[in-house]
Amino acid sequence: MTMRGDALAGDRIGSGLFEGVRRRPVILGAVGMVVLAVAVVIGVAAGSVAVPLGDTVGILAHRLLGLNVTQTWAPSAETIVMDLRLPRVMTTLVVGMGLAVAGATFQGLLRNPLADPYVLGTASGAALGAAIAVLIPVRTLIFEFGLLHGLAFVGALTAVTVVYRLSRISGIAPMTSLLLTGYAVGSLLAAGLAMAMYLSGSGLRQIFAYLLGGFEASSWIRLATTTPLILGATALIATRARALDGLLLGEEAAVHLGVDVRRERAILLGLAALVTAAAVAVSGLIGFVGLVVPHVVRIAVGPQARAVLPLSAIYGASLLAFADVVARLLGEIPVGVVTAVIGAPFFLFLLRRARTGYEL
């Protein structure tokens, strides 16, 4: 082959590789949507009272899509699907999506592949808020949210706010200061949680149930209250994908790309914290979704936020939906236990198999 032929062949190979890399997010997105649809159907069908898959699909097609489907199911099956299981499955999707997107955002901002949505003390703040709510002898419900959920939400946002403000007065690098401050504040809040648990008496079981996460109390009203916060903040994060890519390159590179580093960092931190706070308020503390999913996605498609954020949302939702199915089939064990059992070994396997020198 001549030199010109070699060059043309090389161009074709390079073009093919480029096309493969460029199309990979699209392929993974399509596969993820199929997996998501399967997760919804299985999640609605499975449970202590099984609903046949055919009836499940028929009920969903009739009630959600308005299709004229011949009714072969009992009215009780439709009640189970629409009033009990579907709101629960949809809640798992929204929470899983939010945690995965928040994890991807924190990993990009902190330039740390081991960051998760709870890295800045969100979990400790939410847990302490929930524990304080158990100690307060007040029981009230607003939109089916009790004092526990409200104080968990407030505690999570307060923890992140305190960490951010304290980190700004440090003399060291902003991101290093943020991580160290988050660790210190989280440790202090954990001490407060331990004291609240010691004083809780008969309420200790309720605190543990929140710490391990679950969706037993899901409802349409709770879903309608939480979804706008998570979806809205997630959408705003997605619109700042370019800024997130710039921050991933470092502050100097981001400035050269025209990114207002201080403003964009504050906005992205605030949005990711809001997503996390809303998620933990409705579901409790569920680990590994926000750590494993964005990390795996980033290995598969690279660090570009325009690809990482939507794929993390899809696969985070799918993972949590399947984890909730497993939790139900095992007798309503905490979902956080299932995600830990699935996520920890898988993440260790990825770390072992990742090529040497891999960085975020």
Short mmCIF file of C-alpha atoms in Angstrom, two decimals:
data_model
loop_
_atom_site.label_atom_id
_atom_site.label_comp_id
_atom_site.label_asym_id
_atom_site.label_seq_id
_atom_site.Cartn_x
_atom_site.Cartn_y
_atom_site.Cartn_z
CA MET A 1 0.00 0.00 0.00
CA THR A 2 1.29 3.45 -0.86
CA MET A 3 1.88 6.19 1.66
CA ARG A 4 -1.25 7.96 0.39
CA GLY A 5 -3.23 4.74 0.84
CA ASP A 6 -1.83 4.31 4.35
CA ALA A 7 -2.87 7.86 5.19
CA LEU A 8 -6.38 7.35 3.82
CA ALA A 9 -6.73 4.08 5.72
CA GLY A 10 -5.53 5.79 8.88
CA ASP A 11 -8.04 8.58 8.38
CA ARG A 12 -10.85 6.07 7.94
CA ILE A 13 -9.83 4.18 11.10
CA GLY A 14 -9.52 7.40 13.08
CA SER A 15 -12.88 8.59 11.78
CA GLY A 16 -14.45 5.27 12.74
CA LEU A 17 -13.04 5.43 16.24
CA PHE A 18 -14.24 9.01 16.61
CA GLU A 19 -17.72 8.05 15.42
CA GLY A 20 -17.75 5.12 17.86
CA VAL A 21 -16.81 7.35 20.78
CA ARG A 22 -19.31 10.00 19.75
CA ARG A 23 -22.15 7.51 19.35
CA ARG A 24 -21.43 5.65 22.59
CA PRO A 25 -23.45 8.02 24.83
CA VAL A 26 -26.42 7.71 22.44
CA ILE A 27 -26.22 3.92 22.51
CA LEU A 28 -25.86 3.83 26.28
CA GLY A 29 -28.74 6.25 26.60
CA ALA A 30 -31.01 4.06 24.45
CA VAL A 31 -30.03 0.95 26.40
CA GLY A 32 -30.58 2.83 29.64
CA MET A 33 -34.11 3.84 28.64
CA VAL A 34 -34.96 0.20 27.91
CA VAL A 35 -33.53 -0.83 31.28
CA LEU A 36 -35.52 1.97 32.92
CA ALA A 37 -38.77 0.79 31.31
CA VAL A 38 -38.08 -2.78 32.44
CA ALA A 39 -37.37 -1.53 35.97
CA VAL A 40 -40.72 0.28 36.07
CA VAL A 41 -42.71 -2.74 34.88
CA ILE A 42 -40.94 -5.18 37.22
CA GLY A 43 -41.15 -2.74 40.10
CA VAL A 44 -44.90 -2.37 39.65
CA ALA A 45 -45.52 -6.09 39.13
CA ALA A 46 -43.34 -7.52 41.92
CA GLY A 47 -44.28 -7.61 45.55
CA SER A 48 -45.97 -9.65 48.26
CA VAL A 49 -49.04 -9.82 45.98
CA ALA A 50 -47.68 -10.44 42.49
CA VAL A 51 -49.46 -8.88 39.52
CA PRO A 52 -48.87 -10.71 36.21
CA LEU A 53 -46.62 -8.80 33.81
CA GLY A 54 -49.30 -8.81 31.11
CA ASP A 55 -51.85 -7.29 33.46
CA THR A 56 -49.27 -4.77 34.71
CA VAL A 57 -48.51 -3.58 31.18
CA GLY A 58 -52.21 -3.47 30.36
CA ILE A 59 -53.06 -1.40 33.44
CA LEU A 60 -50.24 1.06 32.78
CA ALA A 61 -51.17 1.37 29.10
CA HIS A 62 -54.83 1.91 29.97
CA ARG A 63 -54.41 4.35 32.85
CA LEU A 64 -51.32 6.28 31.76
CA LEU A 65 -51.54 6.22 27.97
CA GLY A 66 -55.30 6.07 27.59
CA LEU A 67 -55.17 3.03 25.31
CA ASN A 68 -58.29 0.91 24.85
CA VAL A 69 -57.06 -2.31 26.46
CA THR A 70 -59.33 -5.27 27.14
CA GLN A 71 -59.56 -5.57 30.93
CA THR A 72 -58.41 -8.99 32.09
CA TRP A 73 -57.44 -8.01 35.60
CA ALA A 74 -59.33 -7.64 38.85
CA PRO A 75 -60.11 -4.14 40.20
CA SER A 76 -57.93 -4.94 43.23
CA ALA A 77 -54.92 -5.43 40.92
CA GLU A 78 -55.48 -1.99 39.41
CA THR A 79 -55.67 -0.47 42.88
CA ILE A 80 -52.40 -2.14 43.89
CA VAL A 81 -50.66 -0.95 40.73
CA MET A 82 -51.91 2.62 40.59
CA ASP A 83 -52.28 3.57 44.25
CA LEU A 84 -49.52 1.61 45.97
CA ARG A 85 -46.74 0.46 43.68
CA LEU A 86 -46.56 3.03 40.90
CA PRO A 87 -46.02 6.03 43.22
CA ARG A 88 -43.35 4.03 45.04
CA VAL A 89 -41.57 3.08 41.82
CA MET A 90 -41.75 6.66 40.51
CA THR A 91 -40.33 7.92 43.79
CA THR A 92 -37.37 5.54 43.48
CA LEU A 93 -36.77 6.81 39.94
CA VAL A 94 -36.80 10.46 40.98
CA VAL A 95 -34.59 9.89 44.05
CA GLY A 96 -32.14 7.67 42.14
CA MET A 97 -31.87 10.22 39.35
CA GLY A 98 -31.31 13.05 41.82
CA LEU A 99 -28.63 11.25 43.83
CA ALA A 100 -26.73 10.19 40.69
CA VAL A 101 -26.79 13.68 39.17
CA ALA A 102 -25.77 15.25 42.49
CA GLY A 103 -22.92 12.75 42.75
CA ALA A 104 -21.76 13.54 39.22
CA THR A 105 -21.85 17.25 40.03
CA PHE A 106 -19.84 16.92 43.23
CA GLN A 107 -17.30 14.65 41.52
CA GLY A 108 -16.83 17.23 38.79
CA LEU A 109 -16.66 20.24 41.11
CA LEU A 110 -14.27 18.61 43.55
CA ARG A 111 -12.33 16.81 40.79
CA ASN A 112 -12.55 13.70 42.92
CA PRO A 113 -14.04 10.43 41.58
CA LEU A 114 -14.71 9.27 45.15
CA ALA A 115 -16.98 12.20 46.00
CA ASP A 116 -20.67 11.46 46.60
CA PRO A 117 -23.77 13.58 47.34
CA TYR A 118 -23.06 13.40 51.08
CA VAL A 119 -19.46 14.62 50.92
CA LEU A 120 -20.21 18.07 52.37
CA GLY A 121 -22.06 16.90 55.46
CA THR A 122 -25.48 16.57 53.83
CA ALA A 123 -26.08 13.12 55.29
CA SER A 124 -25.01 14.11 58.78
CA GLY A 125 -27.16 17.24 58.70
CA ALA A 126 -30.21 15.35 57.45
CA ALA A 127 -29.73 12.56 59.99
CA LEU A 128 -29.36 15.00 62.87
CA GLY A 129 -32.47 16.87 61.73
CA ALA A 130 -34.44 13.62 61.59
CA ALA A 131 -33.19 12.57 65.04
CA ILE A 132 -34.18 15.93 66.54
CA ALA A 133 -37.64 15.53 65.01
CA VAL A 134 -38.01 12.18 66.77
CA LEU A 135 -37.14 13.82 70.11
CA ILE A 136 -39.67 16.65 69.66
CA PRO A 137 -43.11 15.57 70.94
CA VAL A 138 -44.94 17.12 67.99
CA ARG A 139 -46.66 15.08 65.28
CA THR A 140 -48.03 16.94 62.29
CA LEU A 141 -48.38 16.26 58.57
CA ILE A 142 -48.25 18.71 55.68
CA PHE A 143 -48.67 17.13 52.24
CA GLU A 144 -48.00 13.79 53.99
CA PHE A 145 -44.59 15.04 55.14
CA GLY A 146 -43.99 14.99 58.86
CA LEU A 147 -41.63 16.95 61.08
CA LEU A 148 -38.94 14.29 60.50
CA HIS A 149 -38.87 14.92 56.75
CA GLY A 150 -38.98 18.68 57.16
CA LEU A 151 -36.12 18.85 59.64
CA ALA A 152 -34.10 16.37 57.59
CA PHE A 153 -34.45 18.67 54.58
CA VAL A 154 -33.54 21.76 56.61
CA GLY A 155 -30.64 19.97 58.29
CA ALA A 156 -29.14 18.87 54.99
CA LEU A 157 -29.28 22.35 53.46
CA THR A 158 -28.01 23.98 56.66
CA ALA A 159 -25.01 21.64 56.81
CA VAL A 160 -23.96 22.46 53.25
CA THR A 161 -24.45 26.19 53.82
CA VAL A 162 -22.29 26.13 56.95
CA VAL A 163 -19.59 24.09 55.20
CA TYR A 164 -19.51 26.48 52.23
CA ARG A 165 -19.34 29.62 54.35
CA LEU A 166 -16.65 28.26 56.66
CA SER A 167 -14.54 27.02 53.76
CA ARG A 168 -14.42 30.52 52.22
CA ILE A 169 -12.51 31.97 55.18
CA SER A 170 -9.75 29.37 54.93
CA GLY A 171 -6.37 30.30 53.50
CA ILE A 172 -5.88 27.08 51.53
CA ALA A 173 -7.13 26.05 48.10
CA PRO A 174 -10.94 26.42 47.80
CA MET A 175 -11.72 22.81 46.92
CA THR A 176 -9.34 21.38 49.51
CA SER A 177 -10.82 23.73 52.09
CA LEU A 178 -14.33 22.64 51.11
CA LEU A 179 -13.51 18.96 51.55
CA LEU A 180 -11.73 19.43 54.87
CA THR A 181 -14.47 21.68 56.22
CA GLY A 182 -17.10 19.17 55.11
CA TYR A 183 -15.29 16.41 56.97
CA ALA A 184 -14.97 18.50 60.14
CA VAL A 185 -18.60 19.70 60.14
CA GLY A 186 -19.82 16.21 59.29
CA SER A 187 -17.92 14.77 62.23
CA LEU A 188 -19.41 17.38 64.56
CA LEU A 189 -22.93 16.67 63.29
CA ALA A 190 -22.32 12.92 63.68
CA ALA A 191 -21.50 13.52 67.33
CA GLY A 192 -24.78 15.40 67.71
CA LEU A 193 -26.60 12.51 66.01
CA ALA A 194 -25.04 10.02 68.43
CA MET A 195 -26.25 12.08 71.38
CA ALA A 196 -29.74 12.39 69.90
CA MET A 197 -29.87 8.63 69.37
CA TYR A 198 -28.76 8.06 72.96
CA LEU A 199 -31.61 10.27 74.20
CA SER A 200 -34.24 8.96 71.77
CA GLY A 201 -35.35 5.93 73.81
CA SER A 202 -38.21 4.19 72.01
CA GLY A 203 -37.68 6.42 68.95
CA LEU A 204 -34.33 4.80 68.18
CA ARG A 205 -35.90 2.35 65.72
CA GLN A 206 -37.42 5.23 63.76
CA ILE A 207 -34.04 6.95 63.53
CA PHE A 208 -32.37 3.75 62.32
CA ALA A 209 -35.10 3.26 59.72
CA TYR A 210 -34.35 6.73 58.35
CA LEU A 211 -30.59 6.16 58.37
CA LEU A 212 -30.98 2.98 56.28
CA GLY A 213 -33.43 4.46 53.77
CA GLY A 214 -36.67 3.16 52.33
CA PHE A 215 -39.77 3.90 50.25
CA GLU A 216 -42.51 2.18 52.25
CA ALA A 217 -44.38 5.44 52.86
CA SER A 218 -44.30 6.65 49.24
CA SER A 219 -47.46 8.28 47.89
CA TRP A 220 -48.61 10.44 45.00
CA ILE A 221 -48.74 13.52 47.24
CA ARG A 222 -45.18 13.06 48.49
CA LEU A 223 -44.01 12.44 44.94
CA ALA A 224 -45.75 15.58 43.67
CA THR A 225 -44.15 17.63 46.45
CA THR A 226 -40.61 16.32 45.96
CA THR A 227 -40.40 15.92 42.17
CA PRO A 228 -40.42 19.63 41.22
CA LEU A 229 -37.45 20.32 43.50
CA ILE A 230 -35.36 17.42 42.22
CA LEU A 231 -36.29 17.74 38.54
CA GLY A 232 -35.99 21.52 38.56
CA ALA A 233 -32.56 21.56 40.21
CA THR A 234 -31.38 18.69 37.99
CA ALA A 235 -32.44 20.56 34.86
CA LEU A 236 -30.59 23.68 36.02
CA ILE A 237 -27.46 21.61 36.65
CA ALA A 238 -27.71 20.22 33.11
CA THR A 239 -27.84 23.75 31.66
CA ARG A 240 -24.50 24.43 33.35
CA ALA A 241 -22.72 21.44 31.83
CA ARG A 242 -20.23 23.72 30.05
CA ALA A 243 -19.29 25.44 33.32
CA LEU A 244 -18.92 22.05 35.01
CA ASP A 245 -16.58 20.90 32.23
CA GLY A 246 -14.52 24.05 32.66
CA LEU A 247 -14.26 23.62 36.43
CA LEU A 248 -13.17 20.04 35.90
CA LEU A 249 -10.11 21.35 34.05
CA GLY A 250 -9.10 23.56 36.97
CA GLU A 251 -9.79 27.15 37.95
CA GLU A 252 -7.26 28.77 35.62
CA ALA A 253 -8.49 26.84 32.60
CA ALA A 254 -12.09 27.62 33.52
CA VAL A 255 -11.33 31.35 33.70
CA HIS A 256 -9.71 31.22 30.24
CA LEU A 257 -12.87 29.53 28.95
CA GLY A 258 -14.94 32.44 30.23
CA VAL A 259 -16.40 30.71 33.29
CA ASP A 260 -17.15 32.85 36.33
CA VAL A 261 -15.58 30.33 38.69
CA ARG A 262 -16.82 31.68 42.01
CA ARG A 263 -20.40 32.19 40.85
CA GLU A 264 -20.73 28.91 38.94
CA ARG A 265 -19.19 26.91 41.77
CA ALA A 266 -21.63 28.41 44.29
CA ILE A 267 -24.62 27.82 42.00
CA LEU A 268 -23.68 24.21 41.22
CA LEU A 269 -22.98 23.44 44.88
CA GLY A 270 -26.31 24.94 45.87
CA LEU A 271 -28.25 23.03 43.21
CA ALA A 272 -26.55 19.71 44.01
CA ALA A 273 -27.18 20.26 47.72
CA LEU A 274 -30.85 21.05 47.03
CA VAL A 275 -31.26 17.84 45.02
CA THR A 276 -29.61 15.80 47.76
CA ALA A 277 -31.64 17.41 50.53
CA ALA A 278 -34.93 16.81 48.71
CA ALA A 279 -33.96 13.19 48.00
CA VAL A 280 -32.95 12.33 51.56
CA ALA A 281 -36.03 14.05 52.96
CA VAL A 282 -38.33 11.63 51.13
CA SER A 283 -36.23 8.44 51.19
CA GLY A 284 -33.75 8.62 54.05
CA LEU A 285 -30.03 8.02 53.54
CA ILE A 286 -29.29 5.72 50.60
CA GLY A 287 -25.63 5.27 49.76
CA PHE A 288 -23.56 4.25 46.75
CA VAL A 289 -26.03 5.38 44.06
CA GLY A 290 -24.45 8.82 43.84
CA LEU A 291 -20.95 7.36 44.05
CA VAL A 292 -20.97 4.31 41.80
CA VAL A 293 -23.28 5.37 38.96
CA PRO A 294 -21.55 8.61 37.84
CA HIS A 295 -18.15 6.96 38.28
CA VAL A 296 -19.11 4.06 36.00
CA VAL A 297 -20.67 6.41 33.46
CA ARG A 298 -17.57 8.58 33.42
CA ILE A 299 -15.40 5.53 32.74
CA ALA A 300 -17.71 4.53 29.87
CA VAL A 301 -18.13 7.86 28.06
CA GLY A 302 -15.44 10.19 29.39
CA PRO A 303 -15.70 13.26 31.60
CA GLN A 304 -17.94 15.48 29.42
CA ALA A 305 -20.81 16.65 31.60
CA ARG A 306 -23.24 16.80 28.66
CA ALA A 307 -23.00 13.00 28.46
CA VAL A 308 -22.32 12.15 32.10
CA LEU A 309 -25.28 14.00 33.63
CA PRO A 310 -28.15 12.50 31.57
CA LEU A 311 -26.67 9.00 31.59
CA SER A 312 -26.13 9.20 35.35
CA ALA A 313 -29.77 10.23 35.76
CA ILE A 314 -31.02 7.27 33.70
CA TYR A 315 -28.86 4.60 35.28
CA GLY A 316 -29.18 6.02 38.80
CA ALA A 317 -32.96 5.81 38.51
CA SER A 318 -32.76 2.25 37.16
CA LEU A 319 -30.36 1.07 39.87
CA LEU A 320 -32.49 2.37 42.73
CA ALA A 321 -35.68 0.98 41.20
CA PHE A 322 -34.16 -2.50 40.95
CA ALA A 323 -32.69 -2.18 44.46
CA ASP A 324 -36.14 -1.36 45.83
CA VAL A 325 -37.60 -4.45 44.11
CA VAL A 326 -34.95 -6.60 45.78
CA ALA A 327 -35.67 -4.97 49.13
CA ARG A 328 -39.38 -5.72 48.78
CA LEU A 329 -38.88 -9.32 47.72
CA LEU A 330 -36.58 -9.90 50.71
CA GLY A 331 -39.26 -8.78 53.14
CA GLU A 332 -39.03 -4.96 53.07
CA ILE A 333 -35.44 -4.75 54.22
CA PRO A 334 -33.91 -1.24 54.04
CA VAL A 335 -33.04 -0.16 50.50
CA GLY A 336 -29.77 1.31 51.74
CA VAL A 337 -28.64 -2.17 52.71
CA VAL A 338 -29.33 -3.46 49.19
CA THR A 339 -27.48 -0.60 47.47
CA ALA A 340 -24.50 -1.13 49.78
CA VAL A 341 -24.41 -4.88 49.08
CA ILE A 342 -24.65 -4.24 45.32
CA GLY A 343 -22.56 -1.11 45.13
CA ALA A 344 -19.59 -1.81 47.38
CA PRO A 345 -18.32 -5.03 45.69
CA PHE A 346 -19.04 -3.66 42.22
CA PHE A 347 -17.17 -0.45 42.97
CA LEU A 348 -14.19 -2.38 44.36
CA PHE A 349 -14.20 -4.49 41.18
CA LEU A 350 -14.17 -1.36 39.03
CA LEU A 351 -11.32 0.15 41.00
CA ARG A 352 -9.34 -3.06 40.55
CA ARG A 353 -10.02 -3.30 36.82
CA ALA A 354 -9.59 0.39 36.02
CA ARG A 355 -6.52 1.01 33.95
CA THR A 356 -3.47 2.42 35.71
CA GLY A 357 -3.36 6.18 35.70
CA TYR A 358 -7.12 6.67 35.31
CA GLU A 359 -8.16 10.06 36.60
CA LEU A 360 -11.41 11.95 36.69
#
